[in-house]
Amino acid sequence: MTTTLAAGPAPVVAASDTGTDPRRRRARLRERTAQWLFLVPAIGYVLVFFGYPIVKNLVMGSQDYTVRTFVSGEAPWVGLDNYVEVVSSSLFRTTVLNTALFTIGSIVGQFVIGLLFALFFQRRFPLGNVLRSLLLLPWLLPMIAGTAVWKWILDQDGGILNEALGTVGIAPVHWLTSPDVALVAVIMVNVWVGIPFNMTLLYSGLQNIPDELYEAGALDGATGGKAFRHITWPNLRPVVSVVLVLGVIYTLKVLDIILGLTGGGPANATQTLATDSYRRSFQEFSFGTGAAVSNILIVVSLVFAVVYLRANRRAVDE
């Protein structure tokens, strides 16, 4: 025996539930329009002040763009010739090596000293906040002023550093005029500039580690170095990734410190990709090859920017 169910009347669906209500559609359209209007200034700002310079630089890298271009308005298209000239020059290998050494030396120095300061200031003691604020001074000083002070400190004749070394019997060092030492001096100054950035971010990361973890670890015997290894470092690792990648991106672009101290010399001992781009563009007025070097630097920075975005996303997820 079979039972047949009688089909009832079809359910009535209101027009407003299906999104076909004209009033609701107009309200939704107005809402989306308002959202885009709020985004327009930001999009315009990015396109004008970030997008246009990058696109212009990419185009200049494939043009014979010189001083004559400002008069005639002509910049013949040369394709990859500028890149070939840059890469095949005898200076390119030196600039790449100096950029790598400058970046690695600066990042290692900034991070290690910044981490030590962050761990030191994690402990509470009188005037701790004042001392921590004083370490931010390199950030507050105009870079050219800080560079001028360091140029006086590192002066081989009357510099305070050589005077201090002389008191312990060490001969004066030609910090800024010797090809063997100049890069070390420039790295030293850049480390001084980067310590506040590293210390601030790492200190903030340390503040987010719950005290309960250290208390529980102490019960299991994890104190001192063991606490750092098993509690501090694993919890600080997401911040460390962001600090290192941002530090690399910033250091790759450093120009003012090197120009202020050595100008890329002596004998190109401190010439990096950034200073080489400046030299070609504003000293030799070969804007095409200067833009080509800048584009190479942009690609390198872009790689680390992608790494930063992935590290930042991982830090948010964790």
PDB file of C-alpha atoms in Angstrom:
ATOM      1  CA  MET A   1       0.000   0.000   0.000  1.00  0.00           C
ATOM      2  CA  THR A   2       1.396   3.246  -0.973  1.00  0.00           C
ATOM      3  CA  THR A   3       0.645   6.654   0.429  1.00  0.00           C
ATOM      4  CA  THR A   4       0.618   9.706  -1.797  1.00  0.00           C
ATOM      5  CA  LEU A   5       1.255  13.041  -0.212  1.00  0.00           C
ATOM      6  CA  ALA A   6      -0.741  15.833  -1.667  1.00  0.00           C
ATOM      7  CA  ALA A   7       1.412  18.674  -2.887  1.00  0.00           C
ATOM      8  CA  GLY A   8       0.686  21.773  -0.880  1.00  0.00           C
ATOM      9  CA  PRO A   9       0.830  25.334  -2.094  1.00  0.00           C
ATOM     10  CA  ALA A  10       4.257  26.599  -3.031  1.00  0.00           C
ATOM     11  CA  PRO A  11       5.865  28.665  -0.253  1.00  0.00           C
ATOM     12  CA  VAL A  12       5.583  32.335  -0.767  1.00  0.00           C
ATOM     13  CA  VAL A  13       8.948  34.054  -0.658  1.00  0.00           C
ATOM     14  CA  ALA A  14       8.959  37.732  -0.049  1.00  0.00           C
ATOM     15  CA  ALA A  15      10.745  39.844  -2.608  1.00  0.00           C
ATOM     16  CA  SER A  16      12.833  41.398   0.179  1.00  0.00           C
ATOM     17  CA  ASP A  17      14.182  37.938   1.164  1.00  0.00           C
ATOM     18  CA  THR A  18      15.530  37.248  -2.328  1.00  0.00           C
ATOM     19  CA  GLY A  19      17.301  40.531  -2.582  1.00  0.00           C
ATOM     20  CA  THR A  20      15.023  41.734  -5.370  1.00  0.00           C
ATOM     21  CA  ASP A  21      13.488  44.491  -3.291  1.00  0.00           C
ATOM     22  CA  PRO A  22      14.374  47.719  -5.195  1.00  0.00           C
ATOM     23  CA  ARG A  23      14.710  49.699  -1.973  1.00  0.00           C
ATOM     24  CA  ARG A  24      17.149  47.197  -0.484  1.00  0.00           C
ATOM     25  CA  ARG A  25      19.155  47.088  -3.690  1.00  0.00           C
ATOM     26  CA  ARG A  26      19.422  50.879  -3.758  1.00  0.00           C
ATOM     27  CA  ALA A  27      20.481  50.933  -0.102  1.00  0.00           C
ATOM     28  CA  ARG A  28      23.140  48.303  -0.785  1.00  0.00           C
ATOM     29  CA  LEU A  29      24.346  50.251  -3.834  1.00  0.00           C
ATOM     30  CA  ARG A  30      24.621  53.447  -1.782  1.00  0.00           C
ATOM     31  CA  GLU A  31      26.558  51.577   0.905  1.00  0.00           C
ATOM     32  CA  ARG A  32      29.037  50.149  -1.601  1.00  0.00           C
ATOM     33  CA  THR A  33      29.406  53.532  -3.286  1.00  0.00           C
ATOM     34  CA  ALA A  34      30.185  55.144   0.072  1.00  0.00           C
ATOM     35  CA  GLN A  35      32.767  52.444   0.791  1.00  0.00           C
ATOM     36  CA  TRP A  36      34.530  53.072  -2.533  1.00  0.00           C
ATOM     37  CA  LEU A  37      34.424  56.843  -2.009  1.00  0.00           C
ATOM     38  CA  PHE A  38      36.281  56.372   1.270  1.00  0.00           C
ATOM     39  CA  LEU A  39      38.871  54.238  -0.524  1.00  0.00           C
ATOM     40  CA  VAL A  40      39.406  56.620  -3.438  1.00  0.00           C
ATOM     41  CA  PRO A  41      41.764  59.051  -1.580  1.00  0.00           C
ATOM     42  CA  ALA A  42      43.945  56.186  -0.334  1.00  0.00           C
ATOM     43  CA  ILE A  43      44.027  54.512  -3.751  1.00  0.00           C
ATOM     44  CA  GLY A  44      44.851  57.837  -5.415  1.00  0.00           C
ATOM     45  CA  TYR A  45      47.634  58.511  -2.919  1.00  0.00           C
ATOM     46  CA  VAL A  46      49.190  55.089  -3.491  1.00  0.00           C
ATOM     47  CA  LEU A  47      48.967  55.375  -7.261  1.00  0.00           C
ATOM     48  CA  VAL A  48      50.434  58.898  -7.403  1.00  0.00           C
ATOM     49  CA  PHE A  49      53.167  58.688  -4.761  1.00  0.00           C
ATOM     50  CA  PHE A  50      54.098  54.990  -4.977  1.00  0.00           C
ATOM     51  CA  GLY A  51      52.804  53.552  -8.231  1.00  0.00           C
ATOM     52  CA  TYR A  52      53.915  56.326 -10.597  1.00  0.00           C
ATOM     53  CA  PRO A  53      57.550  56.588  -9.332  1.00  0.00           C
ATOM     54  CA  ILE A  54      57.973  52.814  -9.577  1.00  0.00           C
ATOM     55  CA  VAL A  55      56.519  52.627 -13.088  1.00  0.00           C
ATOM     56  CA  LYS A  56      58.531  55.674 -14.174  1.00  0.00           C
ATOM     57  CA  ASN A  57      61.715  54.111 -12.787  1.00  0.00           C
ATOM     58  CA  LEU A  58      60.998  50.836 -14.581  1.00  0.00           C
ATOM     59  CA  VAL A  59      60.545  52.705 -17.878  1.00  0.00           C
ATOM     60  CA  MET A  60      63.676  54.826 -17.338  1.00  0.00           C
ATOM     61  CA  GLY A  61      65.680  51.654 -16.793  1.00  0.00           C
ATOM     62  CA  SER A  62      65.108  50.819 -20.470  1.00  0.00           C
ATOM     63  CA  GLN A  63      65.736  54.297 -21.853  1.00  0.00           C
ATOM     64  CA  ASP A  64      68.799  56.362 -22.711  1.00  0.00           C
ATOM     65  CA  TYR A  65      67.731  58.963 -20.158  1.00  0.00           C
ATOM     66  CA  THR A  66      70.371  61.670 -19.740  1.00  0.00           C
ATOM     67  CA  VAL A  67      70.583  65.420 -19.183  1.00  0.00           C
ATOM     68  CA  ARG A  68      69.767  65.914 -22.873  1.00  0.00           C
ATOM     69  CA  THR A  69      66.345  64.425 -22.188  1.00  0.00           C
ATOM     70  CA  PHE A  70      65.427  67.412 -20.037  1.00  0.00           C
ATOM     71  CA  VAL A  71      66.067  69.715 -23.020  1.00  0.00           C
ATOM     72  CA  SER A  72      64.899  67.686 -25.978  1.00  0.00           C
ATOM     73  CA  GLY A  73      62.351  65.505 -24.211  1.00  0.00           C
ATOM     74  CA  GLU A  74      63.711  62.513 -26.112  1.00  0.00           C
ATOM     75  CA  ALA A  75      64.718  59.336 -24.304  1.00  0.00           C
ATOM     76  CA  PRO A  76      65.451  56.613 -26.887  1.00  0.00           C
ATOM     77  CA  TRP A  77      64.337  53.101 -25.973  1.00  0.00           C
ATOM     78  CA  VAL A  78      67.354  50.839 -25.403  1.00  0.00           C
ATOM     79  CA  GLY A  79      65.692  47.723 -24.019  1.00  0.00           C
ATOM     80  CA  LEU A  80      67.999  45.804 -21.674  1.00  0.00           C
ATOM     81  CA  ASP A  81      71.184  47.640 -22.682  1.00  0.00           C
ATOM     82  CA  ASN A  82      71.303  49.589 -19.405  1.00  0.00           C
ATOM     83  CA  TYR A  83      71.044  46.367 -17.392  1.00  0.00           C
ATOM     84  CA  VAL A  84      73.759  44.731 -19.503  1.00  0.00           C
ATOM     85  CA  GLU A  85      76.028  47.747 -18.965  1.00  0.00           C
ATOM     86  CA  VAL A  86      75.429  47.684 -15.205  1.00  0.00           C
ATOM     87  CA  VAL A  87      75.882  43.948 -14.723  1.00  0.00           C
ATOM     88  CA  SER A  88      78.958  43.751 -16.981  1.00  0.00           C
ATOM     89  CA  SER A  89      80.722  46.669 -15.284  1.00  0.00           C
ATOM     90  CA  SER A  90      83.700  45.866 -13.073  1.00  0.00           C
ATOM     91  CA  LEU A  91      82.055  47.712 -10.189  1.00  0.00           C
ATOM     92  CA  PHE A  92      78.871  45.627 -10.102  1.00  0.00           C
ATOM     93  CA  ARG A  93      80.417  42.646  -8.311  1.00  0.00           C
ATOM     94  CA  THR A  94      81.957  44.978  -5.723  1.00  0.00           C
ATOM     95  CA  THR A  95      78.650  46.733  -5.058  1.00  0.00           C
ATOM     96  CA  VAL A  96      76.771  43.455  -4.705  1.00  0.00           C
ATOM     97  CA  LEU A  97      79.386  42.082  -2.291  1.00  0.00           C
ATOM     98  CA  ASN A  98      79.440  45.328  -0.284  1.00  0.00           C
ATOM     99  CA  THR A  99      75.624  45.377  -0.157  1.00  0.00           C
ATOM    100  CA  ALA A 100      75.573  41.803   1.133  1.00  0.00           C
ATOM    101  CA  LEU A 101      78.289  42.439   3.751  1.00  0.00           C
ATOM    102  CA  PHE A 102      76.725  45.745   4.819  1.00  0.00           C
ATOM    103  CA  THR A 103      73.271  44.158   5.170  1.00  0.00           C
ATOM    104  CA  ILE A 104      74.413  41.025   7.008  1.00  0.00           C
ATOM    105  CA  GLY A 105      76.771  42.907   9.338  1.00  0.00           C
ATOM    106  CA  SER A 106      74.173  45.558  10.138  1.00  0.00           C
ATOM    107  CA  ILE A 107      71.336  43.085  10.738  1.00  0.00           C
ATOM    108  CA  VAL A 108      73.426  40.818  12.972  1.00  0.00           C
ATOM    109  CA  GLY A 109      74.721  43.752  15.044  1.00  0.00           C
ATOM    110  CA  GLN A 110      71.371  45.507  15.339  1.00  0.00           C
ATOM    111  CA  PHE A 111      69.476  42.357  16.239  1.00  0.00           C
ATOM    112  CA  VAL A 112      71.917  40.940  18.793  1.00  0.00           C
ATOM    113  CA  ILE A 113      72.422  44.242  20.638  1.00  0.00           C
ATOM    114  CA  GLY A 114      68.719  45.124  20.345  1.00  0.00           C
ATOM    115  CA  LEU A 115      67.731  41.738  21.809  1.00  0.00           C
ATOM    116  CA  LEU A 116      70.214  42.104  24.686  1.00  0.00           C
ATOM    117  CA  PHE A 117      68.821  45.557  25.492  1.00  0.00           C
ATOM    118  CA  ALA A 118      65.234  44.259  25.269  1.00  0.00           C
ATOM    119  CA  LEU A 119      66.030  41.428  27.711  1.00  0.00           C
ATOM    120  CA  PHE A 120      67.843  43.876  29.984  1.00  0.00           C
ATOM    121  CA  PHE A 121      64.969  46.351  30.117  1.00  0.00           C
ATOM    122  CA  GLN A 122      62.459  43.563  30.697  1.00  0.00           C
ATOM    123  CA  ARG A 123      63.611  43.607  34.297  1.00  0.00           C
ATOM    124  CA  ARG A 124      62.129  46.362  36.447  1.00  0.00           C
ATOM    125  CA  PHE A 125      64.610  48.750  38.050  1.00  0.00           C
ATOM    126  CA  PRO A 126      64.693  52.464  38.918  1.00  0.00           C
ATOM    127  CA  LEU A 127      64.922  54.801  35.894  1.00  0.00           C
ATOM    128  CA  GLY A 128      64.493  51.846  33.555  1.00  0.00           C
ATOM    129  CA  ASN A 129      61.872  53.673  31.483  1.00  0.00           C
ATOM    130  CA  VAL A 130      64.086  56.772  31.263  1.00  0.00           C
ATOM    131  CA  LEU A 131      67.091  54.782  30.072  1.00  0.00           C
ATOM    132  CA  ARG A 132      64.933  52.934  27.535  1.00  0.00           C
ATOM    133  CA  SER A 133      63.660  56.255  26.205  1.00  0.00           C
ATOM    134  CA  LEU A 134      67.219  57.587  25.859  1.00  0.00           C
ATOM    135  CA  LEU A 135      68.073  54.675  23.579  1.00  0.00           C
ATOM    136  CA  LEU A 136      65.527  56.038  21.111  1.00  0.00           C
ATOM    137  CA  LEU A 137      67.661  59.154  20.519  1.00  0.00           C
ATOM    138  CA  PRO A 138      69.229  57.841  17.281  1.00  0.00           C
ATOM    139  CA  TRP A 139      65.699  57.721  15.882  1.00  0.00           C
ATOM    140  CA  LEU A 140      64.958  61.290  16.938  1.00  0.00           C
ATOM    141  CA  LEU A 141      68.110  62.819  15.487  1.00  0.00           C
ATOM    142  CA  PRO A 142      68.098  63.849  11.823  1.00  0.00           C
ATOM    143  CA  MET A 143      70.186  61.277  10.004  1.00  0.00           C
ATOM    144  CA  ILE A 144      72.539  63.832   8.485  1.00  0.00           C
ATOM    145  CA  ALA A 145      73.186  65.317  11.950  1.00  0.00           C
ATOM    146  CA  GLY A 146      73.918  61.891  13.426  1.00  0.00           C
ATOM    147  CA  THR A 147      76.226  61.125  10.510  1.00  0.00           C
ATOM    148  CA  ALA A 148      78.121  64.402  11.042  1.00  0.00           C
ATOM    149  CA  VAL A 149      78.646  63.524  14.710  1.00  0.00           C
ATOM    150  CA  TRP A 150      79.923  60.059  13.815  1.00  0.00           C
ATOM    151  CA  LYS A 151      82.235  61.533  11.189  1.00  0.00           C
ATOM    152  CA  TRP A 152      83.809  63.608  13.952  1.00  0.00           C
ATOM    153  CA  ILE A 153      83.976  60.602  16.303  1.00  0.00           C
ATOM    154  CA  LEU A 154      85.685  58.466  13.645  1.00  0.00           C
ATOM    155  CA  ASP A 155      88.094  61.147  12.453  1.00  0.00           C
ATOM    156  CA  GLN A 156      91.577  59.653  12.277  1.00  0.00           C
ATOM    157  CA  ASP A 157      93.388  62.701  13.687  1.00  0.00           C
ATOM    158  CA  GLY A 158      91.181  64.285  16.337  1.00  0.00           C
ATOM    159  CA  GLY A 159      88.356  61.740  16.623  1.00  0.00           C
ATOM    160  CA  ILE A 160      87.279  60.775  20.112  1.00  0.00           C
ATOM    161  CA  LEU A 161      87.373  57.057  19.269  1.00  0.00           C
ATOM    162  CA  ASN A 162      91.022  57.130  18.252  1.00  0.00           C
ATOM    163  CA  GLU A 163      91.781  59.270  21.310  1.00  0.00           C
ATOM    164  CA  ALA A 164      90.165  56.599  23.503  1.00  0.00           C
ATOM    165  CA  LEU A 165      92.050  53.810  21.747  1.00  0.00           C
ATOM    166  CA  GLY A 166      95.279  55.772  22.175  1.00  0.00           C
ATOM    167  CA  THR A 167      94.888  55.735  25.956  1.00  0.00           C
ATOM    168  CA  VAL A 168      95.227  51.937  25.892  1.00  0.00           C
ATOM    169  CA  GLY A 169      98.152  51.958  23.466  1.00  0.00           C
ATOM    170  CA  ILE A 170      96.291  51.234  20.224  1.00  0.00           C
ATOM    171  CA  ALA A 171      97.509  53.137  17.169  1.00  0.00           C
ATOM    172  CA  PRO A 172      95.052  55.472  15.390  1.00  0.00           C
ATOM    173  CA  VAL A 173      92.755  53.673  12.940  1.00  0.00           C
ATOM    174  CA  HIS A 174      91.897  55.252   9.597  1.00  0.00           C
ATOM    175  CA  TRP A 175      88.211  54.488  10.030  1.00  0.00           C
ATOM    176  CA  LEU A 176      86.868  56.397   7.025  1.00  0.00           C
ATOM    177  CA  THR A 177      89.920  56.605   4.755  1.00  0.00           C
ATOM    178  CA  SER A 178      91.214  53.033   4.728  1.00  0.00           C
ATOM    179  CA  PRO A 179      89.597  50.626   2.210  1.00  0.00           C
ATOM    180  CA  ASP A 180      90.119  47.802   4.715  1.00  0.00           C
ATOM    181  CA  VAL A 181      88.220  49.447   7.586  1.00  0.00           C
ATOM    182  CA  ALA A 182      85.761  51.897   5.989  1.00  0.00           C
ATOM    183  CA  LEU A 183      83.002  49.325   5.471  1.00  0.00           C
ATOM    184  CA  VAL A 184      83.308  48.199   9.090  1.00  0.00           C
ATOM    185  CA  ALA A 185      82.957  51.813  10.248  1.00  0.00           C
ATOM    186  CA  VAL A 186      79.871  52.357   8.120  1.00  0.00           C
ATOM    187  CA  ILE A 187      78.313  49.122   9.419  1.00  0.00           C
ATOM    188  CA  MET A 188      79.067  50.237  12.977  1.00  0.00           C
ATOM    189  CA  VAL A 189      77.172  53.508  12.486  1.00  0.00           C
ATOM    190  CA  ASN A 190      74.223  51.748  10.846  1.00  0.00           C
ATOM    191  CA  VAL A 191      74.079  49.316  13.775  1.00  0.00           C
ATOM    192  CA  TRP A 192      73.861  52.314  16.115  1.00  0.00           C
ATOM    193  CA  VAL A 193      70.941  53.668  14.083  1.00  0.00           C
ATOM    194  CA  GLY A 194      69.074  50.354  13.981  1.00  0.00           C
ATOM    195  CA  ILE A 195      69.342  49.338  17.634  1.00  0.00           C
ATOM    196  CA  PRO A 196      66.258  51.373  18.790  1.00  0.00           C
ATOM    197  CA  PHE A 197      64.060  49.771  16.105  1.00  0.00           C
ATOM    198  CA  ASN A 198      65.112  46.242  17.052  1.00  0.00           C
ATOM    199  CA  MET A 199      64.951  46.883  20.790  1.00  0.00           C
ATOM    200  CA  THR A 200      61.479  48.456  20.641  1.00  0.00           C
ATOM    201  CA  LEU A 201      59.853  45.660  18.655  1.00  0.00           C
ATOM    202  CA  LEU A 202      61.586  42.875  20.569  1.00  0.00           C
ATOM    203  CA  TYR A 203      60.736  44.502  23.901  1.00  0.00           C
ATOM    204  CA  SER A 204      57.076  44.679  22.847  1.00  0.00           C
ATOM    205  CA  GLY A 205      57.220  41.002  21.928  1.00  0.00           C
ATOM    206  CA  LEU A 206      58.689  40.111  25.312  1.00  0.00           C
ATOM    207  CA  GLN A 207      55.858  41.948  27.078  1.00  0.00           C
ATOM    208  CA  ASN A 208      53.330  39.639  25.401  1.00  0.00           C
ATOM    209  CA  ILE A 209      54.844  36.477  26.914  1.00  0.00           C
ATOM    210  CA  PRO A 210      52.720  35.532  29.955  1.00  0.00           C
ATOM    211  CA  ASP A 211      54.523  35.441  33.311  1.00  0.00           C
ATOM    212  CA  GLU A 212      52.708  32.193  34.070  1.00  0.00           C
ATOM    213  CA  LEU A 213      54.906  30.414  31.529  1.00  0.00           C
ATOM    214  CA  TYR A 214      58.054  31.457  33.390  1.00  0.00           C
ATOM    215  CA  GLU A 215      56.499  30.496  36.740  1.00  0.00           C
ATOM    216  CA  ALA A 216      55.521  27.063  35.420  1.00  0.00           C
ATOM    217  CA  GLY A 217      58.939  26.664  33.816  1.00  0.00           C
ATOM    218  CA  ALA A 218      60.696  27.575  37.063  1.00  0.00           C
ATOM    219  CA  LEU A 219      58.875  24.725  38.800  1.00  0.00           C
ATOM    220  CA  ASP A 220      60.370  22.363  36.205  1.00  0.00           C
ATOM    221  CA  GLY A 221      63.834  23.851  36.579  1.00  0.00           C
ATOM    222  CA  ALA A 222      63.712  26.043  33.439  1.00  0.00           C
ATOM    223  CA  THR A 223      65.425  29.223  34.598  1.00  0.00           C
ATOM    224  CA  GLY A 224      68.068  31.497  33.081  1.00  0.00           C
ATOM    225  CA  GLY A 225      69.330  30.130  29.779  1.00  0.00           C
ATOM    226  CA  LYS A 226      66.857  27.242  29.785  1.00  0.00           C
ATOM    227  CA  ALA A 227      63.940  29.659  30.200  1.00  0.00           C
ATOM    228  CA  PHE A 228      65.202  31.711  27.255  1.00  0.00           C
ATOM    229  CA  ARG A 229      65.654  28.635  25.102  1.00  0.00           C
ATOM    230  CA  HIS A 230      62.372  26.862  25.878  1.00  0.00           C
ATOM    231  CA  ILE A 231      60.023  29.782  26.695  1.00  0.00           C
ATOM    232  CA  THR A 232      61.293  33.158  25.489  1.00  0.00           C
ATOM    233  CA  TRP A 233      62.670  32.259  22.069  1.00  0.00           C
ATOM    234  CA  PRO A 234      59.737  30.076  20.866  1.00  0.00           C
ATOM    235  CA  ASN A 235      57.232  32.768  21.862  1.00  0.00           C
ATOM    236  CA  LEU A 236      59.353  35.577  20.429  1.00  0.00           C
ATOM    237  CA  ARG A 237      60.044  33.873  17.102  1.00  0.00           C
ATOM    238  CA  PRO A 238      57.129  35.475  15.146  1.00  0.00           C
ATOM    239  CA  VAL A 239      58.326  38.955  16.179  1.00  0.00           C
ATOM    240  CA  VAL A 240      61.909  38.028  15.346  1.00  0.00           C
ATOM    241  CA  SER A 241      60.914  37.087  11.798  1.00  0.00           C
ATOM    242  CA  VAL A 242      59.205  40.430  11.246  1.00  0.00           C
ATOM    243  CA  VAL A 243      62.115  42.384  12.786  1.00  0.00           C
ATOM    244  CA  LEU A 244      64.724  40.651  10.637  1.00  0.00           C
ATOM    245  CA  VAL A 245      62.860  40.973   7.347  1.00  0.00           C
ATOM    246  CA  LEU A 246      61.981  44.638   7.927  1.00  0.00           C
ATOM    247  CA  GLY A 247      65.594  45.280   8.941  1.00  0.00           C
ATOM    248  CA  VAL A 248      66.878  43.754   5.710  1.00  0.00           C
ATOM    249  CA  ILE A 249      64.494  45.826   3.569  1.00  0.00           C
ATOM    250  CA  TYR A 250      65.504  49.032   5.336  1.00  0.00           C
ATOM    251  CA  THR A 251      69.233  48.269   5.260  1.00  0.00           C
ATOM    252  CA  LEU A 252      69.245  47.496   1.535  1.00  0.00           C
ATOM    253  CA  LYS A 253      68.071  51.060   0.877  1.00  0.00           C
ATOM    254  CA  VAL A 254      70.467  52.877   3.228  1.00  0.00           C
ATOM    255  CA  LEU A 255      72.014  55.777   1.376  1.00  0.00           C
ATOM    256  CA  ASP A 256      72.375  58.824   3.625  1.00  0.00           C
ATOM    257  CA  ILE A 257      74.703  57.203   6.155  1.00  0.00           C
ATOM    258  CA  ILE A 258      77.172  56.024   3.511  1.00  0.00           C
ATOM    259  CA  LEU A 259      77.074  59.288   1.561  1.00  0.00           C
ATOM    260  CA  GLY A 260      77.540  61.300   4.738  1.00  0.00           C
ATOM    261  CA  LEU A 261      80.481  59.252   5.993  1.00  0.00           C
ATOM    262  CA  THR A 262      82.453  58.096   2.964  1.00  0.00           C
ATOM    263  CA  GLY A 263      80.506  58.951  -0.197  1.00  0.00           C
ATOM    264  CA  GLY A 264      81.015  55.348  -1.325  1.00  0.00           C
ATOM    265  CA  GLY A 265      84.809  55.524  -1.003  1.00  0.00           C
ATOM    266  CA  PRO A 266      87.606  55.108  -0.424  1.00  0.00           C
ATOM    267  CA  ALA A 267      88.290  53.242  -3.677  1.00  0.00           C
ATOM    268  CA  ASN A 268      84.626  52.082  -3.765  1.00  0.00           C
ATOM    269  CA  ALA A 269      85.152  50.168  -0.509  1.00  0.00           C
ATOM    270  CA  THR A 270      81.709  51.250   0.739  1.00  0.00           C
ATOM    271  CA  GLN A 271      79.939  51.424  -2.602  1.00  0.00           C
ATOM    272  CA  THR A 272      76.609  49.574  -2.441  1.00  0.00           C
ATOM    273  CA  LEU A 273      73.808  49.165  -4.945  1.00  0.00           C
ATOM    274  CA  ALA A 274      71.985  52.142  -3.411  1.00  0.00           C
ATOM    275  CA  THR A 275      74.997  54.478  -3.576  1.00  0.00           C
ATOM    276  CA  ASP A 276      75.915  53.220  -7.042  1.00  0.00           C
ATOM    277  CA  SER A 277      72.429  54.128  -8.261  1.00  0.00           C
ATOM    278  CA  TYR A 278      72.821  57.596  -6.733  1.00  0.00           C
ATOM    279  CA  ARG A 279      76.292  58.017  -8.251  1.00  0.00           C
ATOM    280  CA  ARG A 280      75.159  57.079 -11.740  1.00  0.00           C
ATOM    281  CA  SER A 281      72.037  59.259 -11.593  1.00  0.00           C
ATOM    282  CA  PHE A 282      73.158  62.412  -9.794  1.00  0.00           C
ATOM    283  CA  GLN A 283      76.919  62.516 -10.294  1.00  0.00           C
ATOM    284  CA  GLU A 284      77.316  61.052 -13.768  1.00  0.00           C
ATOM    285  CA  PHE A 285      73.771  62.089 -14.826  1.00  0.00           C
ATOM    286  CA  SER A 286      73.220  58.710 -16.490  1.00  0.00           C
ATOM    287  CA  PHE A 287      69.666  58.369 -15.263  1.00  0.00           C
ATOM    288  CA  GLY A 288      68.968  55.286 -17.363  1.00  0.00           C
ATOM    289  CA  THR A 289      71.688  53.110 -15.839  1.00  0.00           C
ATOM    290  CA  GLY A 290      70.974  54.594 -12.401  1.00  0.00           C
ATOM    291  CA  ALA A 291      67.343  53.531 -12.763  1.00  0.00           C
ATOM    292  CA  ALA A 292      68.489  50.069 -13.860  1.00  0.00           C
ATOM    293  CA  VAL A 293      70.497  49.644 -10.647  1.00  0.00           C
ATOM    294  CA  SER A 294      67.487  50.889  -8.662  1.00  0.00           C
ATOM    295  CA  ASN A 295      65.243  48.349 -10.358  1.00  0.00           C
ATOM    296  CA  ILE A 296      67.630  45.542  -9.406  1.00  0.00           C
ATOM    297  CA  LEU A 297      67.470  46.804  -5.827  1.00  0.00           C
ATOM    298  CA  ILE A 298      63.663  46.948  -5.999  1.00  0.00           C
ATOM    299  CA  VAL A 299      63.508  43.314  -7.074  1.00  0.00           C
ATOM    300  CA  VAL A 300      65.746  42.268  -4.169  1.00  0.00           C
ATOM    301  CA  SER A 301      63.658  44.320  -1.726  1.00  0.00           C
ATOM    302  CA  LEU A 302      60.469  42.872  -3.218  1.00  0.00           C
ATOM    303  CA  VAL A 303      61.652  39.344  -2.448  1.00  0.00           C
ATOM    304  CA  PHE A 304      62.158  40.242   1.197  1.00  0.00           C
ATOM    305  CA  ALA A 305      58.831  42.142   1.229  1.00  0.00           C
ATOM    306  CA  VAL A 306      57.050  38.955   0.181  1.00  0.00           C
ATOM    307  CA  VAL A 307      58.920  37.077   2.913  1.00  0.00           C
ATOM    308  CA  TYR A 308      57.829  39.774   5.383  1.00  0.00           C
ATOM    309  CA  LEU A 309      54.168  39.464   4.372  1.00  0.00           C
ATOM    310  CA  ARG A 310      54.276  35.693   4.788  1.00  0.00           C
ATOM    311  CA  ALA A 311      56.048  36.016   8.155  1.00  0.00           C
ATOM    312  CA  ASN A 312      53.567  38.657   9.289  1.00  0.00           C
ATOM    313  CA  ARG A 313      50.620  36.484   8.290  1.00  0.00           C
ATOM    314  CA  ARG A 314      52.144  33.538  10.129  1.00  0.00           C
ATOM    315  CA  ALA A 315      52.641  35.744  13.217  1.00  0.00           C
ATOM    316  CA  VAL A 316      48.974  36.786  13.103  1.00  0.00           C
ATOM    317  CA  ASP A 317      47.863  33.162  12.736  1.00  0.00           C
ATOM    318  CA  GLU A 318      50.010  32.087  15.675  1.00  0.00           C
TER     319      GLU A 318
END
